[in-house]
PDB file of C-alpha atoms in Angstrom:
ATOM      1  CA  SER N   1      55.120   9.487  53.599  1.00  0.00           C
ATOM      2  CA  ALA N   2      53.291  12.592  54.778  1.00  0.00           C
ATOM      3  CA  VAL N   3      52.521  12.988  58.463  1.00  0.00           C
ATOM      4  CA  ILE N   4      48.989  14.161  59.141  1.00  0.00           C
ATOM      5  CA  SER N   5      47.692  15.363  62.481  1.00  0.00           C
ATOM      6  CA  GLN N   6      44.118  16.064  63.495  1.00  0.00           C
ATOM      7  CA  LYS N   7      42.597  18.000  66.340  1.00  0.00           C
ATOM      8  CA  PRO N   8      40.663  17.135  68.403  1.00  0.00           C
ATOM      9  CA  SER N   9      41.312  13.408  68.584  1.00  0.00           C
ATOM     10  CA  ARG N  10      37.887  12.891  70.104  1.00  0.00           C
ATOM     11  CA  ASP N  11      34.963  14.903  71.382  1.00  0.00           C
ATOM     12  CA  ILE N  12      31.545  14.469  72.902  1.00  0.00           C
ATOM     13  CA  CYS N  13      29.056  17.095  71.767  1.00  0.00           C
ATOM     14  CA  GLN N  14      25.463  18.028  72.369  1.00  0.00           C
ATOM     15  CA  ARG N  15      22.975  17.839  69.537  1.00  0.00           C
ATOM     16  CA  GLY N  16      22.412  21.096  67.713  1.00  0.00           C
ATOM     17  CA  THR N  17      25.965  22.321  68.234  1.00  0.00           C
ATOM     18  CA  SER N  18      28.831  22.418  65.722  1.00  0.00           C
ATOM     19  CA  LEU N  19      32.367  21.070  65.844  1.00  0.00           C
ATOM     20  CA  THR N  20      35.332  22.087  63.735  1.00  0.00           C
ATOM     21  CA  ILE N  21      38.029  19.514  63.082  1.00  0.00           C
ATOM     22  CA  GLN N  22      41.484  20.668  62.082  1.00  0.00           C
ATOM     23  CA  CYS N  23      43.874  18.800  59.822  1.00  0.00           C
ATOM     24  CA  GLN N  24      47.554  19.677  59.466  1.00  0.00           C
ATOM     25  CA  VAL N  25      49.981  18.051  57.027  1.00  0.00           C
ATOM     26  CA  ASP N  26      53.705  18.296  57.600  1.00  0.00           C
ATOM     27  CA  SER N  27      54.414  19.257  53.981  1.00  0.00           C
ATOM     28  CA  GLN N  28      52.631  20.717  50.997  1.00  0.00           C
ATOM     29  CA  VAL N  29      50.255  18.301  49.330  1.00  0.00           C
ATOM     30  CA  THR N  30      48.210  18.410  46.166  1.00  0.00           C
ATOM     31  CA  MET N  31      44.901  17.067  47.395  1.00  0.00           C
ATOM     32  CA  MET N  32      43.220  16.863  50.792  1.00  0.00           C
ATOM     33  CA  PHE N  33      40.125  14.826  51.546  1.00  0.00           C
ATOM     34  CA  TRP N  34      37.651  14.327  54.352  1.00  0.00           C
ATOM     35  CA  TYR N  35      36.151  10.903  55.065  1.00  0.00           C
ATOM     36  CA  ARG N  36      33.604   9.548  57.471  1.00  0.00           C
ATOM     37  CA  GLN N  37      33.908   6.074  58.954  1.00  0.00           C
ATOM     38  CA  GLN N  38      31.016   4.608  60.897  1.00  0.00           C
ATOM     39  CA  PRO N  39      32.015   2.024  63.538  1.00  0.00           C
ATOM     40  CA  GLY N  40      33.020  -1.214  61.870  1.00  0.00           C
ATOM     41  CA  GLN N  41      32.439   0.210  58.408  1.00  0.00           C
ATOM     42  CA  SER N  42      34.493   1.308  55.442  1.00  0.00           C
ATOM     43  CA  LEU N  43      35.493   4.829  54.509  1.00  0.00           C
ATOM     44  CA  THR N  44      33.009   7.178  52.864  1.00  0.00           C
ATOM     45  CA  LEU N  45      34.336  10.249  51.099  1.00  0.00           C
ATOM     46  CA  ILE N  46      32.637  13.438  52.240  1.00  0.00           C
ATOM     47  CA  ALA N  47      34.461  15.945  50.069  1.00  0.00           C
ATOM     48  CA  THR N  48      37.685  16.976  48.419  1.00  0.00           C
ATOM     49  CA  ALA N  49      39.164  20.114  49.950  1.00  0.00           C
ATOM     50  CA  ASN N  50      40.446  22.379  47.189  1.00  0.00           C
ATOM     51  CA  GLN N  51      43.005  25.033  47.967  1.00  0.00           C
ATOM     52  CA  GLY N  52      41.673  28.475  47.178  1.00  0.00           C
ATOM     53  CA  SER N  53      38.246  27.334  46.022  1.00  0.00           C
ATOM     54  CA  GLU N  54      35.111  25.675  47.288  1.00  0.00           C
ATOM     55  CA  ALA N  55      35.252  22.028  48.295  1.00  0.00           C
ATOM     56  CA  THR N  56      33.838  19.339  46.016  1.00  0.00           C
ATOM     57  CA  TYR N  57      31.183  17.318  47.829  1.00  0.00           C
ATOM     58  CA  GLU N  58      30.140  13.752  47.215  1.00  0.00           C
ATOM     59  CA  SER N  59      26.551  12.696  46.769  1.00  0.00           C
ATOM     60  CA  GLY N  60      24.699  12.833  50.071  1.00  0.00           C
ATOM     61  CA  PHE N  61      26.926  15.502  51.628  1.00  0.00           C
ATOM     62  CA  VAL N  62      26.229  19.230  51.450  1.00  0.00           C
ATOM     63  CA  ILE N  63      28.197  22.338  52.251  1.00  0.00           C
ATOM     64  CA  ASP N  64      25.693  23.654  54.768  1.00  0.00           C
ATOM     65  CA  LYS N  65      26.114  20.550  56.890  1.00  0.00           C
ATOM     66  CA  PHE N  66      29.858  20.009  56.351  1.00  0.00           C
ATOM     67  CA  PRO N  67      31.544  23.327  55.520  1.00  0.00           C
ATOM     68  CA  ILE N  68      35.202  22.867  54.628  1.00  0.00           C
ATOM     69  CA  SER N  69      38.049  25.298  54.437  1.00  0.00           C
ATOM     70  CA  ARG N  70      41.490  24.936  52.892  1.00  0.00           C
ATOM     71  CA  PRO N  71      43.400  28.171  53.237  1.00  0.00           C
ATOM     72  CA  ASN N  72      46.760  26.760  52.133  1.00  0.00           C
ATOM     73  CA  LEU N  73      48.516  23.616  50.913  1.00  0.00           C
ATOM     74  CA  THR N  74      49.042  22.091  54.360  1.00  0.00           C
ATOM     75  CA  PHE N  75      45.879  22.807  56.346  1.00  0.00           C
ATOM     76  CA  SER N  76      42.151  22.132  56.176  1.00  0.00           C
ATOM     77  CA  THR N  77      39.154  22.198  58.482  1.00  0.00           C
ATOM     78  CA  LEU N  78      35.882  20.303  58.456  1.00  0.00           C
ATOM     79  CA  THR N  79      32.914  21.579  60.436  1.00  0.00           C
ATOM     80  CA  VAL N  80      30.084  19.265  61.379  1.00  0.00           C
ATOM     81  CA  SER N  81      27.128  21.614  61.778  1.00  0.00           C
ATOM     82  CA  ASN N  82      23.906  21.319  63.741  1.00  0.00           C
ATOM     83  CA  MET N  83      24.914  17.884  64.936  1.00  0.00           C
ATOM     84  CA  SER N  84      22.574  15.001  65.627  1.00  0.00           C
ATOM     85  CA  PRO N  85      23.370  11.539  67.075  1.00  0.00           C
ATOM     86  CA  GLU N  86      23.524  10.213  63.488  1.00  0.00           C
ATOM     87  CA  ASP N  87      26.687  12.285  63.004  1.00  0.00           C
ATOM     88  CA  SER N  88      28.497  10.174  65.604  1.00  0.00           C
ATOM     89  CA  SER N  89      31.385   8.722  63.653  1.00  0.00           C
ATOM     90  CA  ILE N  90      35.105   8.854  63.012  1.00  0.00           C
ATOM     91  CA  TYR N  91      36.132  11.687  60.726  1.00  0.00           C
ATOM     92  CA  LEU N  92      39.372  11.172  58.833  1.00  0.00           C
ATOM     93  CA  CYS N  93      41.517  13.687  57.030  1.00  0.00           C
ATOM     94  CA  SER N  94      43.568  12.430  54.113  1.00  0.00           C
ATOM     95  CA  ALA N  95      46.122  13.866  51.715  1.00  0.00           C
ATOM     96  CA  ASP N  96      47.790  12.866  48.481  1.00  0.00           C
ATOM     97  CA  ARG N  97      51.455  13.051  47.696  1.00  0.00           C
ATOM     98  CA  LEU N  98      52.896  12.481  44.251  1.00  0.00           C
ATOM     99  CA  ALA N  99      55.029   9.333  44.117  1.00  0.00           C
ATOM    100  CA  GLY N 100      56.365   9.002  40.606  1.00  0.00           C
ATOM    101  CA  THR N 101      53.384   9.173  38.294  1.00  0.00           C
ATOM    102  CA  TYR N 102      50.839   8.196  40.936  1.00  0.00           C
ATOM    103  CA  ASN N 103      49.420   9.863  44.016  1.00  0.00           C
ATOM    104  CA  GLU N 104      49.781   7.988  47.276  1.00  0.00           C
ATOM    105  CA  GLN N 105      47.058   8.718  49.797  1.00  0.00           C
ATOM    106  CA  PHE N 106      47.759   9.032  53.521  1.00  0.00           C
ATOM    107  CA  PHE N 107      45.436   9.385  56.469  1.00  0.00           C
ATOM    108  CA  GLY N 108      45.399  11.211  59.737  1.00  0.00           C
ATOM    109  CA  PRO N 109      44.618   9.436  63.017  1.00  0.00           C
ATOM    110  CA  GLY N 110      40.958  10.439  62.901  1.00  0.00           C
ATOM    111  CA  THR N 111      38.591  12.364  65.134  1.00  0.00           C
ATOM    112  CA  ARG N 112      36.125  10.253  67.076  1.00  0.00           C
ATOM    113  CA  LEU N 113      32.905  12.236  67.465  1.00  0.00           C
ATOM    114  CA  THR N 114      30.044  11.276  69.763  1.00  0.00           C
ATOM    115  CA  VAL N 115      26.846  13.333  69.644  1.00  0.00           C
ATOM    116  CA  LEU N 116      24.453  13.033  72.555  1.00  0.00           C
TER     117      LEU N 116
ATOM    118  CA  GLY C   1      31.241   4.322  38.830  1.00  0.00           C
ATOM    119  CA  GLU C   2      33.846   2.107  40.429  1.00  0.00           C
ATOM    120  CA  ASN C   3      32.782  -0.587  42.854  1.00  0.00           C
ATOM    121  CA  VAL C   4      35.215  -2.590  44.972  1.00  0.00           C
ATOM    122  CA  GLU C   5      34.197  -5.829  46.649  1.00  0.00           C
ATOM    123  CA  GLN C   6      36.349  -7.364  49.352  1.00  0.00           C
ATOM    124  CA  HIS C   7      36.326 -10.861  50.854  1.00  0.00           C
ATOM    125  CA  PRO C   8      36.278 -12.244  53.429  1.00  0.00           C
ATOM    126  CA  SER C   9      34.815  -9.781  55.908  1.00  0.00           C
ATOM    127  CA  THR C  10      36.456 -11.658  58.783  1.00  0.00           C
ATOM    128  CA  LEU C  11      39.491 -13.912  58.740  1.00  0.00           C
ATOM    129  CA  SER C  12      40.962 -15.830  61.635  1.00  0.00           C
ATOM    130  CA  VAL C  13      44.314 -17.588  61.301  1.00  0.00           C
ATOM    131  CA  GLN C  14      46.823 -19.236  63.570  1.00  0.00           C
ATOM    132  CA  GLU C  15      50.108 -17.451  64.147  1.00  0.00           C
ATOM    133  CA  GLY C  16      52.584 -18.484  61.466  1.00  0.00           C
ATOM    134  CA  ASP C  17      49.929 -19.321  58.894  1.00  0.00           C
ATOM    135  CA  SER C  18      49.261 -17.283  55.757  1.00  0.00           C
ATOM    136  CA  ALA C  19      46.338 -14.935  55.231  1.00  0.00           C
ATOM    137  CA  VAL C  20      44.826 -14.008  51.885  1.00  0.00           C
ATOM    138  CA  ILE C  21      42.364 -11.193  51.236  1.00  0.00           C
ATOM    139  CA  LYS C  22      40.766 -10.798  47.837  1.00  0.00           C
ATOM    140  CA  CYS C  23      39.210  -7.833  46.080  1.00  0.00           C
ATOM    141  CA  THR C  24      37.472  -7.297  42.778  1.00  0.00           C
ATOM    142  CA  TYR C  25      36.830  -4.022  41.004  1.00  0.00           C
ATOM    143  CA  SER C  26      34.485  -3.010  38.233  1.00  0.00           C
ATOM    144  CA  ASP C  27      36.060  -0.049  36.418  1.00  0.00           C
ATOM    145  CA  SER C  28      38.631  -1.130  33.843  1.00  0.00           C
ATOM    146  CA  ALA C  29      40.093   2.397  33.997  1.00  0.00           C
ATOM    147  CA  SER C  30      41.373   1.761  37.537  1.00  0.00           C
ATOM    148  CA  ASN C  31      45.125   1.495  37.517  1.00  0.00           C
ATOM    149  CA  TYR C  32      46.276   1.974  41.095  1.00  0.00           C
ATOM    150  CA  PHE C  33      45.466  -0.442  43.939  1.00  0.00           C
ATOM    151  CA  PRO C  34      46.603   0.412  47.474  1.00  0.00           C
ATOM    152  CA  TRP C  35      46.117  -1.645  50.614  1.00  0.00           C
ATOM    153  CA  TYR C  36      45.617  -0.117  54.035  1.00  0.00           C
ATOM    154  CA  LYS C  37      45.926  -1.513  57.541  1.00  0.00           C
ATOM    155  CA  GLN C  38      43.834   0.076  60.277  1.00  0.00           C
ATOM    156  CA  GLU C  39      44.534  -0.727  63.886  1.00  0.00           C
ATOM    157  CA  LEU C  40      42.041   0.026  66.600  1.00  0.00           C
ATOM    158  CA  GLY C  41      41.764   3.741  67.297  1.00  0.00           C
ATOM    159  CA  LYS C  42      44.070   4.732  64.440  1.00  0.00           C
ATOM    160  CA  GLY C  43      43.740   5.973  60.894  1.00  0.00           C
ATOM    161  CA  PRO C  44      44.347   3.676  57.910  1.00  0.00           C
ATOM    162  CA  GLN C  45      48.011   3.167  57.098  1.00  0.00           C
ATOM    163  CA  LEU C  46      49.215   2.500  53.563  1.00  0.00           C
ATOM    164  CA  ILE C  47      51.124  -0.795  53.684  1.00  0.00           C
ATOM    165  CA  ILE C  48      51.623  -1.668  50.037  1.00  0.00           C
ATOM    166  CA  ASP C  49      50.296  -0.752  46.636  1.00  0.00           C
ATOM    167  CA  ILE C  50      50.407  -2.072  43.114  1.00  0.00           C
ATOM    168  CA  ARG C  51      50.154  -0.269  39.824  1.00  0.00           C
ATOM    169  CA  SER C  52      48.544  -1.636  36.702  1.00  0.00           C
ATOM    170  CA  ASN C  53      51.809  -2.185  34.884  1.00  0.00           C
ATOM    171  CA  VAL C  54      52.906  -4.980  37.235  1.00  0.00           C
ATOM    172  CA  GLY C  55      51.326  -8.263  38.238  1.00  0.00           C
ATOM    173  CA  GLU C  56      52.951  -8.794  41.605  1.00  0.00           C
ATOM    174  CA  LYS C  57      54.803  -6.855  44.267  1.00  0.00           C
ATOM    175  CA  LYS C  58      56.393  -8.071  47.469  1.00  0.00           C
ATOM    176  CA  ASP C  59      57.601  -6.332  50.613  1.00  0.00           C
ATOM    177  CA  GLN C  60      58.964  -8.714  53.252  1.00  0.00           C
ATOM    178  CA  ARG C  61      55.991 -10.782  54.485  1.00  0.00           C
ATOM    179  CA  ILE C  62      53.441  -8.920  52.405  1.00  0.00           C
ATOM    180  CA  ALA C  63      52.723  -9.453  48.728  1.00  0.00           C
ATOM    181  CA  VAL C  64      50.042  -8.196  46.375  1.00  0.00           C
ATOM    182  CA  THR C  65      48.955  -9.657  43.062  1.00  0.00           C
ATOM    183  CA  LEU C  66      46.921  -8.054  40.316  1.00  0.00           C
ATOM    184  CA  ASN C  67      44.992  -9.666  37.478  1.00  0.00           C
ATOM    185  CA  LYS C  68      43.755  -6.860  35.273  1.00  0.00           C
ATOM    186  CA  THR C  69      41.952  -9.176  32.890  1.00  0.00           C
ATOM    187  CA  ALA C  70      39.848 -10.634  35.672  1.00  0.00           C
ATOM    188  CA  LYS C  71      39.758  -7.319  37.558  1.00  0.00           C
ATOM    189  CA  HIS C  72      40.874  -8.744  40.840  1.00  0.00           C
ATOM    190  CA  PHE C  73      43.750  -8.214  43.217  1.00  0.00           C
ATOM    191  CA  SER C  74      44.842  -9.892  46.408  1.00  0.00           C
ATOM    192  CA  LEU C  75      46.869  -9.302  49.548  1.00  0.00           C
ATOM    193  CA  HIS C  76      48.980 -12.140  50.896  1.00  0.00           C
ATOM    194  CA  ILE C  77      50.497 -12.067  54.366  1.00  0.00           C
ATOM    195  CA  THR C  78      52.889 -14.895  55.185  1.00  0.00           C
ATOM    196  CA  GLU C  79      54.127 -16.020  58.598  1.00  0.00           C
ATOM    197  CA  THR C  80      51.399 -14.032  60.323  1.00  0.00           C
ATOM    198  CA  GLN C  81      52.056 -12.535  63.726  1.00  0.00           C
ATOM    199  CA  PRO C  82      49.629 -11.283  66.403  1.00  0.00           C
ATOM    200  CA  GLU C  83      50.550  -7.690  65.514  1.00  0.00           C
ATOM    201  CA  ASP C  84      49.140  -8.302  62.030  1.00  0.00           C
ATOM    202  CA  SER C  85      45.684  -8.344  63.642  1.00  0.00           C
ATOM    203  CA  ALA C  86      43.817  -5.335  62.258  1.00  0.00           C
ATOM    204  CA  VAL C  87      41.278  -4.313  59.641  1.00  0.00           C
ATOM    205  CA  TYR C  88      42.615  -4.330  56.092  1.00  0.00           C
ATOM    206  CA  PHE C  89      41.101  -2.272  53.285  1.00  0.00           C
ATOM    207  CA  CYS C  90      41.733  -2.652  49.597  1.00  0.00           C
ATOM    208  CA  ALA C  91      41.106   0.267  47.274  1.00  0.00           C
ATOM    209  CA  ALA C  92      41.128   1.177  43.612  1.00  0.00           C
ATOM    210  CA  SER C  93      41.537   4.443  41.764  1.00  0.00           C
ATOM    211  CA  ASP C  94      41.984   5.544  38.192  1.00  0.00           C
ATOM    212  CA  THR C  95      44.474   8.374  38.633  1.00  0.00           C
ATOM    213  CA  GLY C  96      46.117   7.392  41.879  1.00  0.00           C
ATOM    214  CA  GLY C  97      44.103   8.994  44.622  1.00  0.00           C
ATOM    215  CA  PHE C  98      41.856  11.505  42.958  1.00  0.00           C
ATOM    216  CA  LYS C  99      38.872   9.202  43.328  1.00  0.00           C
ATOM    217  CA  THR C 100      39.741   6.256  45.519  1.00  0.00           C
ATOM    218  CA  ILE C 101      37.066   3.663  46.190  1.00  0.00           C
ATOM    219  CA  PHE C 102      37.542   1.447  49.239  1.00  0.00           C
ATOM    220  CA  GLY C 103      36.466  -2.096  49.879  1.00  0.00           C
ATOM    221  CA  ALA C 104      34.335  -2.937  52.895  1.00  0.00           C
ATOM    222  CA  GLY C 105      37.312  -4.152  54.913  1.00  0.00           C
ATOM    223  CA  THR C 106      38.553  -7.465  56.307  1.00  0.00           C
ATOM    224  CA  ARG C 107      39.003  -7.946  60.014  1.00  0.00           C
ATOM    225  CA  LEU C 108      42.027 -10.206  60.483  1.00  0.00           C
ATOM    226  CA  PHE C 109      42.578 -12.036  63.748  1.00  0.00           C
ATOM    227  CA  VAL C 110      45.910 -13.774  64.277  1.00  0.00           C
ATOM    228  CA  LYS C 111      45.732 -16.219  67.183  1.00  0.00           C
ATOM    229  CA  ALA C 112      48.881 -16.783  69.165  1.00  0.00           C
TER     230      ALA C 112
END
């Protein structure tokens, strides 16, 4: 399985500021994803990070609020912009690796964000 | 689009008993069904998966079953241990990860 690391692991931020979360995979992967997980809730896909092109956002998420970069096949960043307390959540990076004819999806440890 | 329902939301069992978590999905095109375990403060960890061409898969104390006709799949944990306590998520996708839809999660408590 792929090993995924995220930085920072947690942060406390003031409203109106921005935070960039980094995601590093230990090997090249086809797809990378960013999820949000509210406390006690399931995972909500924010966007798919495409290498060399703009990210694909899910309904309810926009690029201005959550700009994403993916400069190569092992690294991606998610920025949470102009933060408000409603952005307090766990942000998870995920990646796919081909296993036979299917893609297995793996997750990083998450970034716990608190906005005051 | 795909919708995945998961039950129960909370499950409490005695150590050594079995635990069963059930999920249903709506999109008949789904053909890959992973299960994840999430411990407190950690990211979800893939523990087992099942593809549409099989009806059952087992890995030590964990087994998954799939009924494509009824569109439901289940996770079975036998001889539960306190370290099995966690939140478990089922998921479904049509091409193996490109669009994975997660269930709401089941919080499993194993009492020693």
